[in-house]
């Protein structure tokens, strides 16, 4: 009985996320983003306002099925211990893993894209998550290079900006690339940028 409890809790968590996301999307499509409140979303999903905030920080997150970015432990360990890849590659993969952590609901990219097209205000929330993810990576880089001096910290800033440029390049070509089941576009972009950097060095 005890062994099955985590599975039950996880299924309940995913079901609640999906119900809140569905309620938020339905309400926004019916009444518009501005008119919809957290209370209305919680009511339609049949949960309390407090429960809503256990899963989503804002109504925009509920609509998008997104959450505040976190650093997945396995991704951090791969970044810190990955001797087989260069720091440029590891940094990009870390940012991607953190960005993917913002996807709380498994609803498709196409649905999120349609919502942001209809309600451009939602893009601000997505950009907020991107900035938060970059700040997390910046903190990790600073911690890793803190004993190396100011020059190393400047290099880490440049590395972070370059990694961000790679992701913008990928997103411009394939906006669905941040989805958890998409990796080929990221790896292709890493190879392209490494080749360009080699050619100009």
Short mmCIF file of N, CA, C and O in Angstrom, two decimals, residues 41-173:
data_model
loop_
_atom_site.label_atom_id
_atom_site.label_comp_id
_atom_site.label_asym_id
_atom_site.label_seq_id
_atom_site.Cartn_x
_atom_site.Cartn_y
_atom_site.Cartn_z
N UNK A 41 -11.32 30.59 -11.85
CA UNK A 41 -10.66 29.38 -12.34
C UNK A 41 -10.75 28.27 -11.30
O UNK A 41 -11.10 27.13 -11.62
N UNK A 42 -10.47 28.61 -10.05
CA UNK A 42 -10.53 27.61 -8.98
C UNK A 42 -11.94 27.06 -8.83
O UNK A 42 -12.13 25.84 -8.68
N UNK A 43 -12.94 27.95 -8.89
CA UNK A 43 -14.33 27.50 -8.77
C UNK A 43 -14.70 26.53 -9.87
O UNK A 43 -15.32 25.48 -9.63
N UNK A 44 -14.34 26.86 -11.10
CA UNK A 44 -14.71 25.97 -12.21
C UNK A 44 -14.00 24.62 -12.10
O UNK A 44 -14.57 23.59 -12.46
N UNK A 45 -12.77 24.65 -11.60
CA UNK A 45 -12.03 23.39 -11.45
C UNK A 45 -12.45 22.62 -10.21
O UNK A 45 -12.03 21.46 -10.02
N UNK A 46 -13.24 23.27 -9.34
CA UNK A 46 -13.73 22.59 -8.15
C UNK A 46 -12.70 22.48 -7.04
O UNK A 46 -12.71 21.51 -6.26
N UNK A 47 -11.78 23.47 -6.98
CA UNK A 47 -10.77 23.48 -5.92
C UNK A 47 -10.78 24.83 -5.22
O UNK A 47 -11.42 25.79 -5.69
N UNK A 48 -10.06 24.93 -4.12
CA UNK A 48 -9.98 26.19 -3.39
C UNK A 48 -8.94 27.10 -4.02
O UNK A 48 -8.08 26.66 -4.80
N UNK A 49 -9.02 28.38 -3.65
CA UNK A 49 -8.02 29.35 -4.12
C UNK A 49 -6.64 28.93 -3.62
O UNK A 49 -5.65 29.08 -4.33
N UNK A 50 -6.58 28.43 -2.40
CA UNK A 50 -5.30 28.00 -1.84
C UNK A 50 -4.72 26.86 -2.67
O UNK A 50 -3.51 26.83 -2.94
N UNK A 51 -5.58 25.91 -3.07
CA UNK A 51 -5.11 24.81 -3.90
C UNK A 51 -4.59 25.32 -5.24
O UNK A 51 -3.58 24.83 -5.75
N UNK A 52 -5.29 26.31 -5.80
CA UNK A 52 -4.83 26.90 -7.06
C UNK A 52 -3.37 27.31 -6.94
O UNK A 52 -2.53 26.99 -7.79
N UNK A 53 -3.05 28.04 -5.86
CA UNK A 53 -1.70 28.57 -5.71
C UNK A 53 -0.67 27.50 -5.33
O UNK A 53 0.53 27.77 -5.36
N UNK A 54 -1.13 26.31 -5.00
CA UNK A 54 -0.20 25.19 -4.83
C UNK A 54 0.34 24.72 -6.18
O UNK A 54 1.39 24.06 -6.22
N UNK A 55 -0.37 25.07 -7.25
CA UNK A 55 0.00 24.58 -8.57
C UNK A 55 0.43 25.68 -9.53
O UNK A 55 1.31 25.45 -10.38
N UNK A 56 -0.17 26.85 -9.43
CA UNK A 56 0.15 27.94 -10.35
C UNK A 56 0.32 29.25 -9.58
O UNK A 56 -0.43 29.52 -8.64
N UNK A 57 1.29 30.05 -10.02
CA UNK A 57 1.55 31.32 -9.34
C UNK A 57 0.61 32.42 -9.79
O UNK A 57 0.32 33.35 -9.02
N UNK A 58 0.13 32.35 -11.03
CA UNK A 58 -0.73 33.39 -11.58
C UNK A 58 -1.80 32.75 -12.47
O UNK A 58 -1.67 31.59 -12.89
N UNK A 59 -2.81 33.54 -12.80
CA UNK A 59 -3.83 33.03 -13.73
C UNK A 59 -3.22 32.80 -15.11
O UNK A 59 -3.63 31.89 -15.84
N UNK A 60 -2.24 33.63 -15.48
CA UNK A 60 -1.58 33.46 -16.77
C UNK A 60 -0.88 32.09 -16.85
O UNK A 60 -0.91 31.42 -17.88
N UNK A 61 -0.25 31.70 -15.74
CA UNK A 61 0.38 30.38 -15.71
C UNK A 61 -0.65 29.27 -15.85
O UNK A 61 -0.41 28.27 -16.53
N UNK A 62 -1.80 29.44 -15.22
CA UNK A 62 -2.86 28.43 -15.33
C UNK A 62 -3.33 28.30 -16.77
O UNK A 62 -3.57 27.19 -17.27
N UNK A 63 -3.46 29.42 -17.46
CA UNK A 63 -3.89 29.40 -18.87
C UNK A 63 -2.83 28.71 -19.74
O UNK A 63 -3.15 27.88 -20.59
N UNK A 64 -1.58 29.04 -19.51
CA UNK A 64 -0.49 28.50 -20.33
C UNK A 64 -0.06 27.10 -19.90
O UNK A 64 0.62 26.41 -20.67
N UNK A 65 -0.43 26.70 -18.69
CA UNK A 65 0.06 25.43 -18.17
C UNK A 65 1.53 25.51 -17.82
O UNK A 65 2.28 24.54 -18.00
N UNK A 66 1.96 26.66 -17.31
CA UNK A 66 3.37 26.87 -16.97
C UNK A 66 3.52 27.17 -15.49
O UNK A 66 2.56 27.50 -14.79
N UNK A 67 4.76 27.09 -15.02
CA UNK A 67 5.06 27.36 -13.62
C UNK A 67 6.43 28.01 -13.52
O UNK A 67 7.18 28.08 -14.50
N UNK A 68 6.77 28.47 -12.33
CA UNK A 68 8.06 29.09 -12.08
C UNK A 68 9.18 28.09 -12.36
O UNK A 68 9.10 26.94 -11.92
N UNK A 69 10.21 28.48 -13.10
CA UNK A 69 11.27 27.53 -13.43
C UNK A 69 12.05 27.07 -12.21
O UNK A 69 12.22 27.81 -11.24
N UNK A 70 12.50 25.84 -12.26
CA UNK A 70 13.34 25.27 -11.23
C UNK A 70 14.55 24.60 -11.89
O UNK A 70 14.57 24.44 -13.11
N UNK A 71 15.52 24.22 -11.08
CA UNK A 71 16.71 23.54 -11.60
C UNK A 71 16.56 22.05 -11.34
O UNK A 71 16.68 21.60 -10.19
N UNK A 72 16.29 21.25 -12.37
CA UNK A 72 16.20 19.81 -12.16
C UNK A 72 17.53 19.25 -11.66
O UNK A 72 18.59 19.58 -12.19
N UNK A 73 17.47 18.43 -10.63
CA UNK A 73 18.69 17.94 -10.01
C UNK A 73 19.56 17.15 -10.98
O UNK A 73 20.78 17.30 -11.00
N UNK A 74 18.92 16.32 -11.82
CA UNK A 74 19.71 15.53 -12.77
C UNK A 74 20.39 16.41 -13.80
O UNK A 74 21.54 16.16 -14.19
N UNK A 75 19.71 17.49 -14.22
CA UNK A 75 20.31 18.41 -15.19
C UNK A 75 21.48 19.16 -14.56
O UNK A 75 22.51 19.38 -15.21
N UNK A 76 21.33 19.56 -13.31
CA UNK A 76 22.43 20.25 -12.62
C UNK A 76 23.63 19.32 -12.47
O UNK A 76 24.78 19.73 -12.70
N UNK A 77 23.38 18.07 -12.11
CA UNK A 77 24.48 17.12 -11.96
C UNK A 77 25.20 16.88 -13.28
O UNK A 77 26.44 16.79 -13.33
N UNK A 78 24.42 16.79 -14.38
CA UNK A 78 25.06 16.62 -15.69
C UNK A 78 25.90 17.84 -16.05
O UNK A 78 26.97 17.71 -16.65
N UNK A 79 25.41 19.03 -15.69
CA UNK A 79 26.18 20.25 -15.97
C UNK A 79 27.48 20.27 -15.17
O UNK A 79 28.54 20.60 -15.71
N UNK A 80 27.39 19.94 -13.90
CA UNK A 80 28.57 20.03 -13.03
C UNK A 80 29.57 18.91 -13.27
O UNK A 80 30.78 19.11 -13.15
N UNK A 81 29.08 17.73 -13.64
CA UNK A 81 29.95 16.56 -13.75
C UNK A 81 30.26 16.17 -15.18
O UNK A 81 31.05 15.24 -15.40
N UNK A 82 29.65 16.84 -16.14
CA UNK A 82 29.79 16.42 -17.54
C UNK A 82 31.14 16.75 -18.14
O UNK A 82 31.35 17.82 -18.69
N UNK A 83 32.08 15.82 -18.03
CA UNK A 83 33.41 16.03 -18.59
C UNK A 83 33.45 15.78 -20.10
O UNK A 83 34.37 16.22 -20.77
N UNK A 84 32.44 15.04 -20.59
CA UNK A 84 32.49 14.67 -22.01
C UNK A 84 32.08 15.81 -22.93
O UNK A 84 32.36 15.79 -24.12
N UNK A 85 31.41 16.83 -22.40
CA UNK A 85 30.97 17.95 -23.22
C UNK A 85 31.61 19.25 -22.75
O UNK A 85 31.94 19.41 -21.57
N UNK A 86 31.77 20.20 -23.67
CA UNK A 86 32.33 21.49 -23.30
C UNK A 86 31.31 22.31 -22.53
O UNK A 86 30.11 22.00 -22.52
N UNK A 87 31.78 23.36 -21.87
CA UNK A 87 30.91 24.15 -21.00
C UNK A 87 29.82 24.87 -21.79
O UNK A 87 28.71 25.08 -21.29
N UNK A 88 30.12 25.25 -23.01
CA UNK A 88 29.12 25.90 -23.88
C UNK A 88 27.92 24.98 -24.08
O UNK A 88 26.77 25.37 -23.86
N UNK A 89 28.20 23.74 -24.47
CA UNK A 89 27.13 22.77 -24.69
C UNK A 89 26.37 22.49 -23.40
O UNK A 89 25.14 22.45 -23.39
N UNK A 90 27.10 22.29 -22.32
CA UNK A 90 26.46 21.97 -21.04
C UNK A 90 25.58 23.12 -20.56
O UNK A 90 24.51 22.90 -19.99
N UNK A 91 26.01 24.36 -20.80
CA UNK A 91 25.23 25.52 -20.37
C UNK A 91 23.91 25.60 -21.13
O UNK A 91 22.85 25.85 -20.54
N UNK A 92 23.96 25.38 -22.43
CA UNK A 92 22.73 25.41 -23.23
C UNK A 92 21.78 24.31 -22.78
O UNK A 92 20.58 24.54 -22.59
N UNK A 93 22.29 23.12 -22.57
CA UNK A 93 21.43 22.02 -22.14
C UNK A 93 20.83 22.30 -20.76
O UNK A 93 19.68 21.91 -20.49
N UNK A 94 21.58 22.96 -19.91
CA UNK A 94 21.06 23.30 -18.58
C UNK A 94 19.91 24.30 -18.70
O UNK A 94 18.87 24.14 -18.05
N UNK A 95 20.09 25.34 -19.52
CA UNK A 95 19.02 26.33 -19.71
C UNK A 95 17.77 25.65 -20.27
O UNK A 95 16.65 25.91 -19.83
N UNK A 96 17.96 24.77 -21.24
CA UNK A 96 16.82 24.07 -21.85
C UNK A 96 16.09 23.24 -20.79
O UNK A 96 14.86 23.25 -20.72
N UNK A 97 16.84 22.53 -19.95
CA UNK A 97 16.22 21.72 -18.91
C UNK A 97 15.42 22.58 -17.94
O UNK A 97 14.32 22.22 -17.51
N UNK A 98 15.97 23.75 -17.60
CA UNK A 98 15.26 24.65 -16.69
C UNK A 98 14.02 25.21 -17.36
O UNK A 98 12.95 25.30 -16.74
N UNK A 99 14.13 25.59 -18.63
CA UNK A 99 12.95 26.09 -19.35
C UNK A 99 11.87 25.01 -19.44
O UNK A 99 10.68 25.30 -19.30
N UNK A 100 12.28 23.78 -19.67
CA UNK A 100 11.30 22.70 -19.76
C UNK A 100 10.62 22.45 -18.42
O UNK A 100 9.50 21.95 -18.38
N UNK A 101 11.30 22.82 -17.33
CA UNK A 101 10.67 22.65 -16.01
C UNK A 101 9.49 23.58 -15.83
O UNK A 101 8.68 23.39 -14.91
N UNK A 102 9.37 24.60 -16.69
CA UNK A 102 8.24 25.53 -16.56
C UNK A 102 6.95 24.94 -17.11
O UNK A 102 5.87 25.47 -16.86
N UNK A 103 7.05 23.84 -17.85
CA UNK A 103 5.86 23.25 -18.46
C UNK A 103 5.20 22.32 -17.45
O UNK A 103 5.63 21.18 -17.24
N UNK A 104 4.16 22.83 -16.81
CA UNK A 104 3.48 22.07 -15.76
C UNK A 104 2.45 21.12 -16.33
O UNK A 104 2.16 20.07 -15.75
N UNK A 105 1.90 21.49 -17.47
CA UNK A 105 0.84 20.68 -18.08
C UNK A 105 1.33 20.16 -19.42
O UNK A 105 2.09 20.82 -20.11
N UNK A 106 0.89 18.98 -19.77
CA UNK A 106 1.37 18.36 -21.01
C UNK A 106 0.59 18.79 -22.24
O UNK A 106 0.71 18.20 -23.30
N UNK A 107 -0.22 19.84 -22.11
CA UNK A 107 -0.95 20.33 -23.28
C UNK A 107 0.04 20.76 -24.36
O UNK A 107 1.15 21.14 -24.08
N UNK A 108 -0.39 20.69 -25.58
CA UNK A 108 0.53 20.86 -26.69
C UNK A 108 1.02 22.28 -26.86
O UNK A 108 0.39 23.24 -26.41
N UNK A 109 2.18 22.38 -27.51
CA UNK A 109 2.71 23.70 -27.86
C UNK A 109 1.71 24.47 -28.70
O UNK A 109 1.55 25.68 -28.53
N UNK A 110 1.03 23.78 -29.60
CA UNK A 110 0.11 24.48 -30.51
C UNK A 110 -0.99 25.21 -29.75
O UNK A 110 -1.38 26.32 -30.12
N UNK A 111 -1.47 24.59 -28.67
CA UNK A 111 -2.50 25.26 -27.88
C UNK A 111 -1.94 26.51 -27.21
O UNK A 111 -2.57 27.57 -27.22
N UNK A 112 -0.74 26.41 -26.65
CA UNK A 112 -0.12 27.58 -26.02
C UNK A 112 0.14 28.66 -27.06
O UNK A 112 -0.04 29.85 -26.80
N UNK A 113 0.60 28.25 -28.24
CA UNK A 113 0.87 29.23 -29.30
C UNK A 113 -0.40 29.95 -29.72
O UNK A 113 -0.40 31.17 -29.94
N UNK A 114 -1.50 29.20 -29.84
CA UNK A 114 -2.78 29.82 -30.22
C UNK A 114 -3.24 30.81 -29.16
O UNK A 114 -3.75 31.89 -29.47
N UNK A 115 -3.04 30.45 -27.90
CA UNK A 115 -3.45 31.34 -26.81
C UNK A 115 -2.62 32.62 -26.79
O UNK A 115 -3.15 33.71 -26.60
N UNK A 116 -1.31 32.48 -26.97
CA UNK A 116 -0.47 33.69 -26.95
C UNK A 116 -0.72 34.56 -28.18
O UNK A 116 -0.54 35.77 -28.12
N UNK A 117 -1.14 33.93 -29.27
CA UNK A 117 -1.48 34.71 -30.46
C UNK A 117 -2.76 35.51 -30.20
O UNK A 117 -2.85 36.69 -30.57
N UNK A 118 -3.73 34.88 -29.57
CA UNK A 118 -5.00 35.56 -29.30
C UNK A 118 -4.88 36.57 -28.16
O UNK A 118 -5.52 37.61 -28.17
N UNK A 119 -4.05 36.23 -27.17
CA UNK A 119 -3.86 37.11 -26.01
C UNK A 119 -2.37 37.42 -25.86
O UNK A 119 -1.66 36.74 -25.11
N UNK A 120 -1.88 38.44 -26.57
CA UNK A 120 -0.44 38.75 -26.56
C UNK A 120 0.12 39.01 -25.16
O UNK A 120 1.33 38.86 -24.95
N UNK A 121 -0.74 39.38 -24.20
CA UNK A 121 -0.26 39.64 -22.84
C UNK A 121 0.38 38.40 -22.23
O UNK A 121 1.23 38.50 -21.34
N UNK A 122 -0.03 37.23 -22.71
CA UNK A 122 0.53 36.00 -22.17
C UNK A 122 2.01 35.85 -22.51
O UNK A 122 2.74 35.15 -21.80
N UNK A 123 2.45 36.49 -23.58
CA UNK A 123 3.87 36.40 -23.94
C UNK A 123 4.75 37.00 -22.86
O UNK A 123 5.88 36.56 -22.65
N UNK A 124 4.24 38.02 -22.18
CA UNK A 124 5.02 38.63 -21.10
C UNK A 124 5.31 37.62 -20.00
O UNK A 124 6.39 37.61 -19.41
N UNK A 125 4.35 36.75 -19.73
CA UNK A 125 4.58 35.72 -18.71
C UNK A 125 5.62 34.72 -19.17
O UNK A 125 6.48 34.29 -18.39
N UNK A 126 5.57 34.34 -20.43
CA UNK A 126 6.57 33.42 -20.96
C UNK A 126 7.96 34.05 -20.91
O UNK A 126 8.93 33.40 -20.52
N UNK A 127 8.07 35.32 -21.27
CA UNK A 127 9.36 36.02 -21.20
C UNK A 127 9.86 36.12 -19.77
O UNK A 127 11.06 36.04 -19.51
N UNK A 128 8.92 36.30 -18.84
CA UNK A 128 9.29 36.33 -17.42
C UNK A 128 9.96 35.01 -17.02
O UNK A 128 10.97 34.99 -16.31
N UNK A 129 9.40 33.90 -17.47
CA UNK A 129 9.98 32.60 -17.15
C UNK A 129 11.35 32.41 -17.79
O UNK A 129 12.26 31.83 -17.19
N UNK A 130 11.50 32.90 -19.02
CA UNK A 130 12.80 32.80 -19.69
C UNK A 130 13.85 33.59 -18.91
O UNK A 130 14.97 33.10 -18.66
N UNK A 131 13.51 34.80 -18.50
CA UNK A 131 14.44 35.62 -17.72
C UNK A 131 14.79 34.96 -16.39
O UNK A 131 15.94 34.97 -15.96
N UNK A 132 13.79 34.37 -15.75
CA UNK A 132 14.03 33.68 -14.47
C UNK A 132 14.95 32.48 -14.67
O UNK A 132 15.83 32.22 -13.84
N UNK A 133 14.77 31.76 -15.78
CA UNK A 133 15.64 30.62 -16.06
C UNK A 133 17.07 31.07 -16.28
O UNK A 133 18.02 30.44 -15.79
N UNK A 134 17.25 32.17 -17.00
CA UNK A 134 18.60 32.69 -17.24
C UNK A 134 19.25 33.13 -15.94
O UNK A 134 20.45 32.94 -15.73
N UNK A 135 18.46 33.71 -15.02
CA UNK A 135 19.03 34.12 -13.72
C UNK A 135 19.47 32.91 -12.91
O UNK A 135 20.49 32.95 -12.21
N UNK A 136 18.71 31.82 -12.99
CA UNK A 136 19.11 30.60 -12.29
C UNK A 136 20.45 30.08 -12.82
O UNK A 136 21.33 29.69 -12.04
N UNK A 137 20.59 30.08 -14.13
CA UNK A 137 21.84 29.61 -14.73
C UNK A 137 22.99 30.55 -14.37
O UNK A 137 24.10 30.10 -14.07
N UNK A 138 22.72 31.85 -14.36
CA UNK A 138 23.74 32.81 -13.99
C UNK A 138 24.25 32.55 -12.57
O UNK A 138 25.45 32.60 -12.30
N UNK A 139 23.33 32.26 -11.66
CA UNK A 139 23.71 31.96 -10.28
C UNK A 139 24.58 30.70 -10.21
O UNK A 139 25.58 30.66 -9.49
N UNK A 140 24.20 29.68 -10.98
CA UNK A 140 24.97 28.44 -11.01
C UNK A 140 26.37 28.69 -11.56
O UNK A 140 27.38 28.20 -11.00
N UNK A 141 26.47 29.46 -12.64
CA UNK A 141 27.77 29.77 -13.22
C UNK A 141 28.62 30.57 -12.24
O UNK A 141 29.82 30.33 -12.09
N UNK A 142 27.99 31.54 -11.57
CA UNK A 142 28.74 32.35 -10.60
C UNK A 142 29.26 31.48 -9.46
O UNK A 142 30.40 31.64 -9.02
N UNK A 143 28.44 30.57 -8.97
CA UNK A 143 28.87 29.68 -7.90
C UNK A 143 30.02 28.79 -8.35
O UNK A 143 30.98 28.55 -7.61
N UNK A 144 29.92 28.32 -9.58
CA UNK A 144 30.95 27.42 -10.11
C UNK A 144 32.28 28.14 -10.32
O UNK A 144 33.36 27.57 -10.14
N UNK A 145 32.20 29.43 -10.68
CA UNK A 145 33.41 30.18 -11.02
C UNK A 145 33.79 31.22 -9.97
O UNK A 145 34.66 32.04 -10.21
N UNK A 146 33.14 31.17 -8.81
CA UNK A 146 33.34 32.22 -7.81
C UNK A 146 34.78 32.33 -7.35
O UNK A 146 35.25 33.42 -6.98
N UNK A 147 35.49 31.20 -7.35
CA UNK A 147 36.88 31.23 -6.89
C UNK A 147 37.85 31.61 -7.99
O UNK A 147 39.06 31.69 -7.76
N UNK A 148 37.35 31.85 -9.18
CA UNK A 148 38.23 32.08 -10.33
C UNK A 148 38.47 33.55 -10.63
O UNK A 148 39.21 33.87 -11.56
N UNK A 149 37.78 34.45 -9.93
CA UNK A 149 38.03 35.87 -10.12
C UNK A 149 37.09 36.55 -11.09
O UNK A 149 36.23 35.92 -11.71
N UNK A 150 37.28 37.86 -11.22
CA UNK A 150 36.39 38.69 -12.02
C UNK A 150 36.41 38.32 -13.49
O UNK A 150 35.37 38.36 -14.17
N UNK A 151 37.57 37.97 -14.01
CA UNK A 151 37.67 37.63 -15.43
C UNK A 151 36.81 36.41 -15.76
O UNK A 151 36.13 36.37 -16.79
N UNK A 152 36.83 35.42 -14.87
CA UNK A 152 36.03 34.22 -15.10
C UNK A 152 34.54 34.56 -15.04
O UNK A 152 33.74 34.01 -15.81
N UNK A 153 34.16 35.45 -14.13
CA UNK A 153 32.75 35.83 -14.05
C UNK A 153 32.31 36.58 -15.31
O UNK A 153 31.19 36.41 -15.78
N UNK A 154 33.17 37.40 -15.86
CA UNK A 154 32.86 38.07 -17.12
C UNK A 154 32.68 37.05 -18.24
O UNK A 154 31.79 37.16 -19.08
N UNK A 155 33.53 36.03 -18.23
CA UNK A 155 33.40 34.97 -19.24
C UNK A 155 32.08 34.24 -19.09
O UNK A 155 31.44 33.87 -20.07
N UNK A 156 31.65 34.03 -17.83
CA UNK A 156 30.39 33.34 -17.61
C UNK A 156 29.22 34.16 -18.12
O UNK A 156 28.24 33.62 -18.65
N UNK A 157 29.30 35.50 -17.98
CA UNK A 157 28.24 36.36 -18.52
C UNK A 157 28.18 36.24 -20.04
O UNK A 157 27.10 36.15 -20.63
N UNK A 158 29.36 36.25 -20.66
CA UNK A 158 29.40 36.11 -22.12
C UNK A 158 28.85 34.75 -22.56
O UNK A 158 28.10 34.65 -23.54
N UNK A 159 29.20 33.71 -21.80
CA UNK A 159 28.72 32.37 -22.11
C UNK A 159 27.20 32.30 -22.00
O UNK A 159 26.53 31.74 -22.87
N UNK A 160 26.65 32.91 -20.97
CA UNK A 160 25.20 32.91 -20.78
C UNK A 160 24.51 33.67 -21.91
O UNK A 160 23.49 33.21 -22.43
N UNK A 161 25.06 34.81 -22.30
CA UNK A 161 24.46 35.58 -23.40
C UNK A 161 24.51 34.80 -24.71
O UNK A 161 23.56 34.80 -25.49
N UNK A 162 25.63 34.10 -24.93
CA UNK A 162 25.75 33.31 -26.15
C UNK A 162 24.77 32.14 -26.14
O UNK A 162 24.12 31.84 -27.16
N UNK A 163 24.62 31.50 -24.99
CA UNK A 163 23.67 30.40 -24.87
C UNK A 163 22.25 30.89 -25.13
O UNK A 163 21.46 30.23 -25.81
N UNK A 164 21.93 32.08 -24.60
CA UNK A 164 20.62 32.66 -24.85
C UNK A 164 20.39 32.95 -26.32
O UNK A 164 19.28 32.78 -26.85
N UNK A 165 21.44 33.37 -27.01
CA UNK A 165 21.35 33.64 -28.44
C UNK A 165 21.06 32.35 -29.21
O UNK A 165 20.25 32.33 -30.15
N UNK A 166 21.71 31.27 -28.81
CA UNK A 166 21.45 29.97 -29.45
C UNK A 166 19.98 29.59 -29.30
O UNK A 166 19.33 29.15 -30.26
N UNK A 167 19.44 29.77 -28.10
CA UNK A 167 18.05 29.40 -27.87
C UNK A 167 17.09 30.27 -28.66
O UNK A 167 16.07 29.78 -29.17
N UNK A 168 17.39 31.56 -28.77
CA UNK A 168 16.54 32.43 -29.60
C UNK A 168 16.60 32.00 -31.06
O UNK A 168 15.60 32.05 -31.78
N UNK A 169 17.79 31.59 -31.52
CA UNK A 169 17.97 31.08 -32.88
C UNK A 169 17.11 29.84 -33.10
O UNK A 169 16.40 29.71 -34.11
N UNK A 170 17.15 28.91 -32.13
CA UNK A 170 16.36 27.69 -32.23
C UNK A 170 14.87 28.01 -32.24
O UNK A 170 14.10 27.47 -33.05
N UNK A 171 14.46 28.89 -31.34
CA UNK A 171 13.04 29.22 -31.21
C UNK A 171 12.52 29.87 -32.49
O UNK A 171 11.39 29.62 -32.91
N UNK A 172 13.36 30.71 -33.13
CA UNK A 172 12.94 31.36 -34.37
C UNK A 172 12.71 30.34 -35.47
O UNK A 172 11.82 30.51 -36.32
N UNK A 173 13.48 29.27 -35.47
CA UNK A 173 13.33 28.23 -36.49
C UNK A 173 12.25 27.22 -36.13
O UNK A 173 11.56 26.71 -37.01
#
